[in-house]
């Protein structure tokens, strides 16, 4: 009975099929774990953040998602996005990741950073990178700092008080060691475009991780250049991050609006942090997406997951199938 249903070619193959042991199915490659670092005012357990992880887990099945946190208590984790010394916060995250039972045994991880979480993940790569990051994707981050603090709602008194302290004493050591956005505030001289002396002398985070001081840390450049890909998304209508081009490491003249592309800046030409080396091997990607700050469509997340978080073998199979349509069965 069965033979009736089989094409002739199969009949001819039956003797050899019987003689050869059934090959075990090709193992599906495991996706790398994914680190997700949320932004200011958010927390690791928030529904919105977790739904992004779920979408990625659905798109690339089996992805273990780890939401970076400064505290297991979501409220305290949220507070840590406003309050804390980024040096100690980052060291704590490095410790957590290096001792995590799943992450520490993975060959590598991928990473997705939202807003300030993006530059913090980049700093993790530069300073620690254990486990090492393969692909880093950031959305609306402040890689070149901010020149203005965010605008508070008209009756948000807590926000107003907080921003008031930031504005009054950005370069003071108390503010630099306690208030998070101050640590990536970056002021420049309007005529020369050079970073201000206040910034170079006092910035507790950004001036260091961007290697803007005379003494450069070569580990930072080596680690960042070791990424496969660093993808930077800027939101077309971002009004929260000022200037929004900070998300591409660009420099914006705030009076003329003129934007100096990263590739025309000294941080790149002298390769202070490895971005040039990464670019030369095709690993630096500048992207934009429509909408305001953190308005990310599901299709953008799915696209990022397929392009950067899927296992290498699966991606190769997919591109082969696309490259030679209709010929997938040639080997048979
Ligand atoms: C990812 O999805 C699998 C099922 O497909 C589930 O078992 C696992 O817990 C999910 N992991 C995370 C971190 O969401
Ligand atoms: C450079 O950074 C690495 C990694 O964080 C650190 O171990 C090292 O002490 C730093 N070197 C200097 C000179 O600060
Ligand atoms: C932040 O913490 C580090 C490590 O404890 C410390 O060395 C540094 O002085 C602190 N930063 C400021 C601005 O106080
Ligand atoms: C920024 O723009 C202003 C106004 O157009 C101009 O005077 C100034 O020289 C520019 N600064 C730099 C560094 O190009
Ligand atoms: C860099 O500057 C040069 C000269 O001003 C300009 O022609 C070029 O387009 C700039 N490159 C980028 C990537 O913006």
mmCIF file of C-alpha atoms and ligand atoms in Angstrom:
data_model
loop_
_atom_site.group_PDB
_atom_site.id
_atom_site.type_symbol
_atom_site.label_atom_id
_atom_site.label_comp_id
_atom_site.label_asym_id
_atom_site.label_seq_id
_atom_site.Cartn_x
_atom_site.Cartn_y
_atom_site.Cartn_z
ATOM 1 C CA UNK A 1 0.000 0.000 0.000
ATOM 2 C CA UNK A 2 2.587 2.444 1.056
ATOM 3 C CA UNK A 3 4.632 1.929 -2.077
ATOM 4 C CA UNK A 4 1.796 3.257 -4.228
ATOM 5 C CA UNK A 5 2.186 6.650 -2.676
ATOM 6 C CA UNK A 6 5.909 6.896 -3.196
ATOM 7 C CA UNK A 7 7.360 8.420 -6.359
ATOM 8 C CA UNK A 8 9.601 6.258 -8.487
ATOM 9 C CA UNK A 9 12.757 8.081 -7.470
ATOM 10 C CA UNK A 10 12.081 7.199 -3.850
ATOM 11 C CA UNK A 11 11.616 3.558 -4.717
ATOM 12 C CA UNK A 12 15.039 3.502 -6.257
ATOM 13 C CA UNK A 13 16.524 4.939 -3.077
ATOM 14 C CA UNK A 14 14.911 2.508 -0.691
ATOM 15 C CA UNK A 15 17.794 0.024 -0.533
ATOM 16 C CA UNK A 16 20.252 2.702 0.434
ATOM 17 C CA UNK A 17 17.831 4.233 2.923
ATOM 18 C CA UNK A 18 17.484 0.869 4.608
ATOM 19 C CA UNK A 19 21.221 0.400 4.669
ATOM 20 C CA UNK A 20 22.107 3.759 6.163
ATOM 21 C CA UNK A 21 21.254 4.652 9.719
ATOM 22 C CA UNK A 22 18.687 7.431 9.916
ATOM 23 C CA UNK A 23 20.668 10.671 10.235
ATOM 24 C CA UNK A 24 19.878 12.548 13.402
ATOM 25 C CA UNK A 25 18.138 15.845 12.662
ATOM 26 C CA UNK A 26 20.419 18.866 12.363
ATOM 27 C CA UNK A 27 20.359 20.451 15.817
ATOM 28 C CA UNK A 28 18.634 23.822 15.893
ATOM 29 C CA UNK A 29 21.269 26.345 16.933
ATOM 30 C CA UNK A 30 20.636 27.918 20.321
ATOM 31 C CA UNK A 31 20.079 31.669 20.290
ATOM 32 C CA UNK A 32 22.361 33.664 22.576
ATOM 33 C CA UNK A 33 20.857 35.070 25.767
ATOM 34 C CA UNK A 34 19.716 38.676 25.516
ATOM 35 C CA UNK A 35 20.380 41.480 28.003
ATOM 36 C CA UNK A 36 17.777 44.247 28.139
ATOM 37 C CA UNK A 37 18.485 47.494 29.998
ATOM 38 C CA UNK A 38 15.555 49.851 30.503
ATOM 39 C CA UNK A 39 15.541 53.637 30.585
ATOM 40 C CA UNK A 40 15.012 56.459 33.078
ATOM 41 C CA UNK A 41 11.850 56.123 35.166
ATOM 42 C CA UNK A 42 11.235 52.544 34.050
ATOM 43 C CA UNK A 43 11.911 49.302 35.932
ATOM 44 C CA UNK A 44 12.992 45.828 34.958
ATOM 45 C CA UNK A 45 9.642 44.202 35.788
ATOM 46 C CA UNK A 46 7.461 46.710 33.913
ATOM 47 C CA UNK A 47 4.852 45.203 31.565
ATOM 48 C CA UNK A 48 5.958 47.272 28.574
ATOM 49 C CA UNK A 49 9.543 46.104 28.904
ATOM 50 C CA UNK A 50 8.604 42.484 29.468
ATOM 51 C CA UNK A 51 6.357 42.526 26.390
ATOM 52 C CA UNK A 52 9.375 43.519 24.287
ATOM 53 C CA UNK A 53 11.255 40.517 25.693
ATOM 54 C CA UNK A 54 8.265 38.267 25.000
ATOM 55 C CA UNK A 55 8.087 39.487 21.409
ATOM 56 C CA UNK A 56 11.775 38.732 20.914
ATOM 57 C CA UNK A 57 11.383 35.334 22.543
ATOM 58 C CA UNK A 58 8.513 34.605 20.145
ATOM 59 C CA UNK A 59 10.456 35.854 17.127
ATOM 60 C CA UNK A 60 13.621 33.963 18.030
ATOM 61 C CA UNK A 61 12.253 31.004 20.016
ATOM 62 C CA UNK A 62 14.266 29.926 23.012
ATOM 63 C CA UNK A 63 15.899 33.295 23.659
ATOM 64 C CA UNK A 64 16.649 33.661 27.352
ATOM 65 C CA UNK A 65 15.972 37.293 28.229
ATOM 66 C CA UNK A 66 17.644 38.883 31.237
ATOM 67 C CA UNK A 67 16.324 42.260 32.357
ATOM 68 C CA UNK A 68 19.120 44.213 33.973
ATOM 69 C CA UNK A 69 18.225 45.574 37.409
ATOM 70 C CA UNK A 70 19.930 47.415 40.239
ATOM 71 C CA UNK A 71 17.514 45.940 42.755
ATOM 72 C CA UNK A 72 15.125 42.987 42.816
ATOM 73 C CA UNK A 73 12.431 45.339 44.115
ATOM 74 C CA UNK A 74 10.989 47.077 41.008
ATOM 75 C CA UNK A 75 10.377 50.366 42.872
ATOM 76 C CA UNK A 76 13.976 50.510 44.077
ATOM 77 C CA UNK A 77 15.167 49.551 40.604
ATOM 78 C CA UNK A 78 13.208 52.493 39.231
ATOM 79 C CA UNK A 79 14.669 54.832 41.854
ATOM 80 C CA UNK A 80 18.152 53.736 40.781
ATOM 81 C CA UNK A 81 17.469 55.133 37.306
ATOM 82 C CA UNK A 82 17.385 58.600 38.920
ATOM 83 C CA UNK A 83 19.634 58.234 41.928
ATOM 84 C CA UNK A 84 23.055 56.680 42.177
ATOM 85 C CA UNK A 85 26.682 56.767 41.183
ATOM 86 C CA UNK A 86 26.981 55.182 37.729
ATOM 87 C CA UNK A 87 30.445 53.846 38.514
ATOM 88 C CA UNK A 88 29.110 51.724 41.354
ATOM 89 C CA UNK A 89 25.893 50.875 39.512
ATOM 90 C CA UNK A 90 27.830 49.565 36.548
ATOM 91 C CA UNK A 91 30.236 47.593 38.732
ATOM 92 C CA UNK A 92 27.238 45.951 40.410
ATOM 93 C CA UNK A 93 25.725 44.994 37.045
ATOM 94 C CA UNK A 94 29.092 43.598 35.916
ATOM 95 C CA UNK A 95 29.180 41.448 39.045
ATOM 96 C CA UNK A 96 25.601 40.258 38.617
ATOM 97 C CA UNK A 97 26.132 39.226 34.997
ATOM 98 C CA UNK A 98 29.492 37.549 35.593
ATOM 99 C CA UNK A 99 28.023 35.434 38.383
ATOM 100 C CA UNK A 100 24.645 34.661 36.795
ATOM 101 C CA UNK A 101 24.252 30.873 36.358
ATOM 102 C CA UNK A 102 22.997 31.055 32.757
ATOM 103 C CA UNK A 103 24.697 34.190 31.456
ATOM 104 C CA UNK A 104 28.128 33.365 32.835
ATOM 105 C CA UNK A 105 28.180 30.019 31.018
ATOM 106 C CA UNK A 106 26.987 31.383 27.659
ATOM 107 C CA UNK A 107 29.663 31.763 24.956
ATOM 108 C CA UNK A 108 28.389 35.321 24.380
ATOM 109 C CA UNK A 109 25.244 37.405 24.777
ATOM 110 C CA UNK A 110 23.371 40.004 22.745
ATOM 111 C CA UNK A 111 22.243 43.292 24.245
ATOM 112 C CA UNK A 112 19.376 45.732 23.784
ATOM 113 C CA UNK A 113 19.432 49.110 25.516
ATOM 114 C CA UNK A 114 16.637 51.640 25.722
ATOM 115 C CA UNK A 115 17.458 55.315 26.175
ATOM 116 C CA UNK A 116 20.033 55.710 28.985
ATOM 117 C CA UNK A 117 20.181 51.908 29.266
ATOM 118 C CA UNK A 118 21.858 52.017 25.840
ATOM 119 C CA UNK A 119 24.910 53.982 26.897
ATOM 120 C CA UNK A 120 25.087 51.955 30.112
ATOM 121 C CA UNK A 121 25.243 48.716 28.104
ATOM 122 C CA UNK A 122 27.944 50.238 25.926
ATOM 123 C CA UNK A 123 29.857 51.096 29.091
ATOM 124 C CA UNK A 124 29.380 47.500 30.252
ATOM 125 C CA UNK A 125 31.050 46.328 27.027
ATOM 126 C CA UNK A 126 33.925 48.791 27.472
ATOM 127 C CA UNK A 127 34.572 48.159 31.138
ATOM 128 C CA UNK A 128 33.603 44.549 31.752
ATOM 129 C CA UNK A 129 32.256 42.557 28.796
ATOM 130 C CA UNK A 130 32.088 39.331 30.769
ATOM 131 C CA UNK A 131 30.079 37.577 29.367
ATOM 132 C CA UNK A 132 31.068 39.231 26.069
ATOM 133 C CA UNK A 133 28.445 41.004 23.971
ATOM 134 C CA UNK A 134 28.194 40.037 20.308
ATOM 135 C CA UNK A 135 25.540 42.432 18.966
ATOM 136 C CA UNK A 136 24.548 45.638 20.743
ATOM 137 C CA UNK A 137 21.418 47.542 19.721
ATOM 138 C CA UNK A 138 20.492 50.883 21.314
ATOM 139 C CA UNK A 139 17.330 52.970 20.908
ATOM 140 C CA UNK A 140 17.282 56.723 21.543
ATOM 141 C CA UNK A 141 20.400 56.651 23.705
ATOM 142 C CA UNK A 142 22.569 59.551 24.839
ATOM 143 C CA UNK A 143 25.939 58.342 23.550
ATOM 144 C CA UNK A 144 27.191 61.893 23.078
ATOM 145 C CA UNK A 145 25.405 63.146 26.177
ATOM 146 C CA UNK A 146 22.640 65.693 26.558
ATOM 147 C CA UNK A 147 22.783 69.489 26.573
ATOM 148 C CA UNK A 148 19.412 69.979 28.277
ATOM 149 C CA UNK A 149 17.508 68.157 30.973
ATOM 150 C CA UNK A 150 14.049 66.905 30.217
ATOM 151 C CA UNK A 151 11.007 69.131 30.608
ATOM 152 C CA UNK A 152 8.742 68.219 33.544
ATOM 153 C CA UNK A 153 4.960 68.193 33.478
ATOM 154 C CA UNK A 154 3.396 71.452 34.789
ATOM 155 C CA UNK A 155 2.391 69.949 38.163
ATOM 156 C CA UNK A 156 5.140 67.357 38.517
ATOM 157 C CA UNK A 157 6.744 68.978 41.562
ATOM 158 C CA UNK A 158 9.070 66.085 42.322
ATOM 159 C CA UNK A 159 10.434 66.211 38.786
ATOM 160 C CA UNK A 160 10.786 69.992 39.025
ATOM 161 C CA UNK A 161 12.687 69.790 42.293
ATOM 162 C CA UNK A 162 14.957 67.112 40.874
ATOM 163 C CA UNK A 163 15.671 68.998 37.650
ATOM 164 C CA UNK A 164 16.166 72.159 39.728
ATOM 165 C CA UNK A 165 19.029 70.555 41.657
ATOM 166 C CA UNK A 166 20.507 69.179 38.435
ATOM 167 C CA UNK A 167 20.479 72.570 36.772
ATOM 168 C CA UNK A 168 21.777 74.448 39.771
ATOM 169 C CA UNK A 169 24.831 72.352 40.346
ATOM 170 C CA UNK A 170 25.477 69.902 37.495
ATOM 171 C CA UNK A 171 29.249 69.814 38.002
ATOM 172 C CA UNK A 172 29.242 69.583 41.804
ATOM 173 C CA UNK A 173 30.641 66.339 43.189
ATOM 174 C CA UNK A 174 27.459 65.528 45.144
ATOM 175 C CA UNK A 175 25.314 65.830 42.012
ATOM 176 C CA UNK A 176 27.834 63.881 39.895
ATOM 177 C CA UNK A 177 27.846 61.027 42.383
ATOM 178 C CA UNK A 178 24.096 60.927 43.077
ATOM 179 C CA UNK A 179 21.979 62.163 40.167
ATOM 180 C CA UNK A 180 22.079 59.927 37.130
ATOM 181 C CA UNK A 181 21.357 62.296 34.172
ATOM 182 C CA UNK A 182 24.083 64.710 35.344
ATOM 183 C CA UNK A 183 26.590 61.962 34.727
ATOM 184 C CA UNK A 184 25.885 62.019 30.992
ATOM 185 C CA UNK A 185 25.326 65.778 30.690
ATOM 186 C CA UNK A 186 27.852 67.239 28.259
ATOM 187 C CA UNK A 187 28.441 70.933 27.747
ATOM 188 C CA UNK A 188 30.533 72.365 24.941
ATOM 189 C CA UNK A 189 32.052 75.681 24.033
ATOM 190 C CA UNK A 190 29.646 77.200 21.513
ATOM 191 C CA UNK A 191 32.342 78.707 19.272
ATOM 192 C CA UNK A 192 34.915 75.930 19.247
ATOM 193 C CA UNK A 193 32.572 72.998 19.713
ATOM 194 C CA UNK A 194 35.071 71.533 22.196
ATOM 195 C CA UNK A 195 33.794 69.956 25.427
ATOM 196 C CA UNK A 196 33.823 72.362 28.355
ATOM 197 C CA UNK A 197 36.509 72.197 31.006
ATOM 198 C CA UNK A 198 33.808 71.670 33.647
ATOM 199 C CA UNK A 199 32.666 68.573 31.825
ATOM 200 C CA UNK A 200 36.159 67.172 31.346
ATOM 201 C CA UNK A 201 37.063 67.825 34.981
ATOM 202 C CA UNK A 202 33.872 66.608 36.644
ATOM 203 C CA UNK A 203 31.821 64.240 34.495
ATOM 204 C CA UNK A 204 31.594 61.030 36.496
ATOM 205 C CA UNK A 205 30.534 58.850 33.580
ATOM 206 C CA UNK A 206 30.387 60.110 30.001
ATOM 207 C CA UNK A 207 33.774 61.822 29.708
ATOM 208 C CA UNK A 208 35.324 58.597 30.970
ATOM 209 C CA UNK A 209 33.460 56.039 28.837
ATOM 210 C CA UNK A 210 33.908 58.235 25.749
ATOM 211 C CA UNK A 211 37.664 58.479 26.476
ATOM 212 C CA UNK A 212 37.564 62.246 26.119
ATOM 213 C CA UNK A 213 40.266 62.962 28.689
ATOM 214 C CA UNK A 214 43.976 63.056 27.874
ATOM 215 C CA UNK A 215 44.595 59.592 29.356
ATOM 216 C CA UNK A 216 42.765 57.041 27.234
ATOM 217 C CA UNK A 217 41.799 53.590 28.433
ATOM 218 C CA UNK A 218 42.766 51.262 25.583
ATOM 219 C CA UNK A 219 40.637 48.418 27.007
ATOM 220 C CA UNK A 220 37.507 50.442 26.222
ATOM 221 C CA UNK A 221 38.452 50.670 22.535
ATOM 222 C CA UNK A 222 39.530 47.049 22.314
ATOM 223 C CA UNK A 223 36.293 45.789 23.869
ATOM 224 C CA UNK A 224 33.946 47.948 21.824
ATOM 225 C CA UNK A 225 35.729 47.057 18.575
ATOM 226 C CA UNK A 226 35.274 43.372 19.454
ATOM 227 C CA UNK A 227 31.515 43.597 18.905
ATOM 228 C CA UNK A 228 30.138 42.020 15.741
ATOM 229 C CA UNK A 229 27.627 44.829 15.324
ATOM 230 C CA UNK A 230 26.673 48.002 17.147
ATOM 231 C CA UNK A 231 23.324 49.300 15.913
ATOM 232 C CA UNK A 232 22.200 52.788 16.944
ATOM 233 C CA UNK A 233 18.578 53.820 16.443
ATOM 234 C CA UNK A 234 17.496 57.472 16.641
ATOM 235 C CA UNK A 235 13.808 58.434 16.828
ATOM 236 C CA UNK A 236 12.908 60.873 14.031
ATOM 237 C CA UNK A 237 10.738 63.019 16.314
ATOM 238 C CA UNK A 238 12.582 62.582 19.598
ATOM 239 C CA UNK A 239 11.990 65.661 21.765
ATOM 240 C CA UNK A 240 13.136 64.090 25.035
ATOM 241 C CA UNK A 241 16.769 63.537 24.152
ATOM 242 C CA UNK A 242 18.363 66.892 23.338
ATOM 243 C CA UNK A 243 19.956 66.679 20.879
ATOM 244 C CA UNK A 244 18.483 63.458 19.457
ATOM 245 C CA UNK A 245 21.550 62.922 17.210
ATOM 246 C CA UNK A 246 23.389 61.992 20.413
ATOM 247 C CA UNK A 247 21.954 58.546 19.691
ATOM 248 C CA UNK A 248 24.371 58.333 16.727
ATOM 249 C CA UNK A 249 27.335 59.861 18.576
ATOM 250 C CA UNK A 250 26.907 62.982 16.464
ATOM 251 C CA UNK A 251 27.640 66.501 17.674
ATOM 252 C CA UNK A 252 24.923 69.113 17.235
ATOM 253 C CA UNK A 253 25.533 72.847 17.317
ATOM 254 C CA UNK A 254 22.607 74.005 19.419
ATOM 255 C CA UNK A 255 22.444 77.502 17.940
ATOM 256 C CA UNK A 256 22.759 76.614 14.254
ATOM 257 C CA UNK A 257 21.376 73.081 14.467
ATOM 258 C CA UNK A 258 24.294 71.907 12.344
ATOM 259 C CA UNK A 259 25.103 68.240 12.910
ATOM 260 C CA UNK A 260 28.637 66.865 12.749
ATOM 261 C CA UNK A 261 28.486 63.195 11.864
ATOM 262 C CA UNK A 262 30.417 60.790 14.077
ATOM 263 C CA UNK A 263 32.761 59.955 11.195
ATOM 264 C CA UNK A 264 33.876 63.602 11.155
ATOM 265 C CA UNK A 265 34.600 63.792 14.875
ATOM 266 C CA UNK A 266 37.894 63.268 16.698
ATOM 267 C CA UNK A 267 36.473 60.469 18.864
ATOM 268 C CA UNK A 268 36.187 58.561 15.564
ATOM 269 C CA UNK A 269 39.171 59.787 13.537
ATOM 270 C CA UNK A 270 41.559 59.127 16.451
ATOM 271 C CA UNK A 271 39.516 56.062 17.373
ATOM 272 C CA UNK A 272 39.330 56.778 21.100
ATOM 273 C CA UNK A 273 36.791 54.002 21.785
ATOM 274 C CA UNK A 274 37.083 51.581 18.862
ATOM 275 C CA UNK A 275 34.176 52.919 16.784
ATOM 276 C CA UNK A 276 36.346 53.470 13.724
ATOM 277 C CA UNK A 277 37.752 49.964 13.850
ATOM 278 C CA UNK A 278 34.238 48.588 14.250
ATOM 279 C CA UNK A 279 33.047 50.704 11.304
ATOM 280 C CA UNK A 280 35.892 49.515 9.097
ATOM 281 C CA UNK A 281 34.813 45.925 9.523
ATOM 282 C CA UNK A 282 31.211 46.905 8.719
ATOM 283 C CA UNK A 283 29.986 46.628 12.290
ATOM 284 C CA UNK A 284 28.611 50.128 12.887
ATOM 285 C CA UNK A 285 24.990 50.692 11.871
ATOM 286 C CA UNK A 286 23.126 54.028 11.961
ATOM 287 C CA UNK A 287 19.353 53.591 11.929
ATOM 288 C CA UNK A 288 16.344 55.789 12.452
ATOM 289 C CA UNK A 289 12.744 55.010 13.202
ATOM 290 C CA UNK A 290 9.642 57.142 13.094
ATOM 291 C CA UNK A 291 7.987 58.535 16.172
ATOM 292 C CA UNK A 292 8.919 60.227 19.417
ATOM 293 C CA UNK A 293 11.188 59.002 22.190
ATOM 294 C CA UNK A 294 10.681 55.284 22.855
ATOM 295 C CA UNK A 295 7.760 54.907 20.437
ATOM 296 C CA UNK A 296 8.856 51.631 18.930
ATOM 297 C CA UNK A 297 6.611 49.634 16.634
ATOM 298 C CA UNK A 298 6.472 45.859 17.074
ATOM 299 C CA UNK A 299 7.700 45.436 13.493
ATOM 300 C CA UNK A 300 10.914 47.272 14.391
ATOM 301 C CA UNK A 301 11.560 44.924 17.329
ATOM 302 C CA UNK A 302 10.816 41.858 15.183
ATOM 303 C CA UNK A 303 13.179 43.130 12.499
ATOM 304 C CA UNK A 304 15.963 43.765 15.021
ATOM 305 C CA UNK A 305 15.439 40.327 16.558
ATOM 306 C CA UNK A 306 15.659 38.574 13.177
ATOM 307 C CA UNK A 307 18.670 40.538 12.034
ATOM 308 C CA UNK A 308 20.768 40.643 15.185
ATOM 309 C CA UNK A 309 19.506 38.202 17.808
ATOM 310 C CA UNK A 310 18.849 35.076 15.725
ATOM 311 C CA UNK A 311 21.525 32.359 15.777
ATOM 312 C CA UNK A 312 24.143 32.669 13.007
ATOM 313 C CA UNK A 313 23.231 29.364 11.335
ATOM 314 C CA UNK A 314 19.548 30.224 11.211
ATOM 315 C CA UNK A 315 20.383 33.578 9.643
ATOM 316 C CA UNK A 316 22.598 31.905 7.033
ATOM 317 C CA UNK A 317 19.839 29.455 6.148
ATOM 318 C CA UNK A 318 17.415 32.318 5.794
ATOM 319 C CA UNK A 319 19.684 34.348 3.528
ATOM 320 C CA UNK A 320 20.434 31.276 1.380
ATOM 321 C CA UNK A 321 16.735 30.647 0.932
ATOM 322 C CA UNK A 322 16.265 34.271 -0.108
ATOM 323 C CA UNK A 323 19.289 34.339 -2.359
ATOM 324 C CA UNK A 324 18.274 31.310 -4.426
ATOM 325 C CA UNK A 325 14.494 31.240 -4.443
ATOM 326 C CA UNK A 326 13.034 27.910 -5.478
ATOM 327 C CA UNK A 327 16.313 26.082 -5.210
ATOM 328 C CA UNK A 328 16.188 25.136 -1.553
ATOM 329 C CA UNK A 329 15.672 21.479 -2.456
ATOM 330 C CA UNK A 330 18.560 21.177 -4.879
ATOM 331 C CA UNK A 331 20.543 18.891 -2.597
ATOM 332 C CA UNK A 332 17.811 16.254 -2.791
HETATM 333 C C1 LIG B 1 11.102 32.107 26.241
HETATM 334 O O1 LIG B 1 10.144 31.248 25.708
HETATM 335 C C2 LIG B 1 10.199 29.936 26.202
HETATM 336 C C3 LIG B 1 9.173 29.139 25.486
HETATM 337 O O2 LIG B 1 9.250 29.373 24.112
HETATM 338 C C4 LIG B 1 9.968 29.944 27.688
HETATM 339 O O3 LIG B 1 10.078 28.659 28.187
HETATM 340 C C5 LIG B 1 10.965 30.834 28.351
HETATM 341 O O4 LIG B 1 10.690 30.941 29.717
HETATM 342 C C6 LIG B 1 10.959 32.198 27.743
HETATM 343 N N1 LIG B 1 12.021 32.944 28.352
HETATM 344 C C7 LIG B 1 11.945 34.219 28.663
HETATM 345 C C8 LIG B 1 13.071 34.775 29.402
HETATM 346 O O5 LIG B 1 11.010 34.895 28.366
HETATM 347 C C1 LIG B 2 40.791 50.595 31.933
HETATM 348 O O1 LIG B 2 39.585 49.893 32.023
HETATM 349 C C2 LIG B 2 39.738 48.569 32.493
HETATM 350 C C3 LIG B 2 38.395 47.910 32.355
HETATM 351 O O2 LIG B 2 37.427 48.574 33.112
HETATM 352 C C4 LIG B 2 40.258 48.598 33.919
HETATM 353 O O3 LIG B 2 40.446 47.286 34.393
HETATM 354 C C5 LIG B 2 41.566 49.353 33.947
HETATM 355 O O4 LIG B 2 41.990 49.515 35.277
HETATM 356 C C6 LIG B 2 41.430 50.713 33.306
HETATM 357 N N1 LIG B 2 42.755 51.295 33.146
HETATM 358 C C7 LIG B 2 43.035 52.487 33.591
HETATM 359 C C8 LIG B 2 44.434 52.963 33.315
HETATM 360 O O5 LIG B 2 42.235 53.162 34.215
HETATM 361 C C1 LIG B 3 31.462 57.179 42.325
HETATM 362 O O1 LIG B 3 31.879 55.958 42.873
HETATM 363 C C2 LIG B 3 33.237 55.658 42.632
HETATM 364 C C3 LIG B 3 33.484 54.247 43.095
HETATM 365 O O2 LIG B 3 33.020 54.083 44.390
HETATM 366 C C4 LIG B 3 34.106 56.681 43.304
HETATM 367 O O3 LIG B 3 35.462 56.387 43.089
HETATM 368 C C5 LIG B 3 33.778 58.040 42.744
HETATM 369 O O4 LIG B 3 34.496 59.021 43.404
HETATM 370 C C6 LIG B 3 32.294 58.314 42.852
HETATM 371 N N1 LIG B 3 32.017 59.496 42.055
HETATM 372 C C7 LIG B 3 31.877 60.699 42.576
HETATM 373 C C8 LIG B 3 31.657 61.814 41.623
HETATM 374 O O5 LIG B 3 31.899 60.874 43.786
HETATM 375 C C1 LIG B 4 27.601 77.112 16.001
HETATM 376 O O1 LIG B 4 26.693 77.952 15.355
HETATM 377 C C2 LIG B 4 26.875 79.324 15.626
HETATM 378 C C3 LIG B 4 25.733 80.088 15.009
HETATM 379 O O2 LIG B 4 25.565 79.747 13.642
HETATM 380 C C4 LIG B 4 28.247 79.744 15.068
HETATM 381 O O3 LIG B 4 28.473 81.092 15.387
HETATM 382 C C5 LIG B 4 29.303 78.881 15.748
HETATM 383 O O4 LIG B 4 30.570 79.157 15.220
HETATM 384 C C6 LIG B 4 29.021 77.398 15.535
HETATM 385 N N1 LIG B 4 29.970 76.615 16.300
HETATM 386 C C7 LIG B 4 30.741 75.712 15.740
HETATM 387 C C8 LIG B 4 31.667 74.978 16.633
HETATM 388 O O5 LIG B 4 30.714 75.445 14.556
HETATM 389 C C1 LIG B 5 32.470 65.157 6.780
HETATM 390 O O1 LIG B 5 32.844 66.469 6.431
HETATM 391 C C2 LIG B 5 33.069 66.659 5.063
HETATM 392 C C3 LIG B 5 33.631 68.065 4.847
HETATM 393 O O2 LIG B 5 32.884 69.020 5.569
HETATM 394 C C4 LIG B 5 31.773 66.433 4.297
HETATM 395 O O3 LIG B 5 31.966 66.593 2.907
HETATM 396 C C5 LIG B 5 31.300 65.013 4.577
HETATM 397 O O4 LIG B 5 30.044 64.802 3.986
HETATM 398 C C6 LIG B 5 31.194 64.774 6.076
HETATM 399 N N1 LIG B 5 30.957 63.371 6.315
HETATM 400 C C7 LIG B 5 29.877 62.915 6.944
HETATM 401 C C8 LIG B 5 29.791 61.449 7.126
HETATM 402 O O5 LIG B 5 29.004 63.655 7.355
#
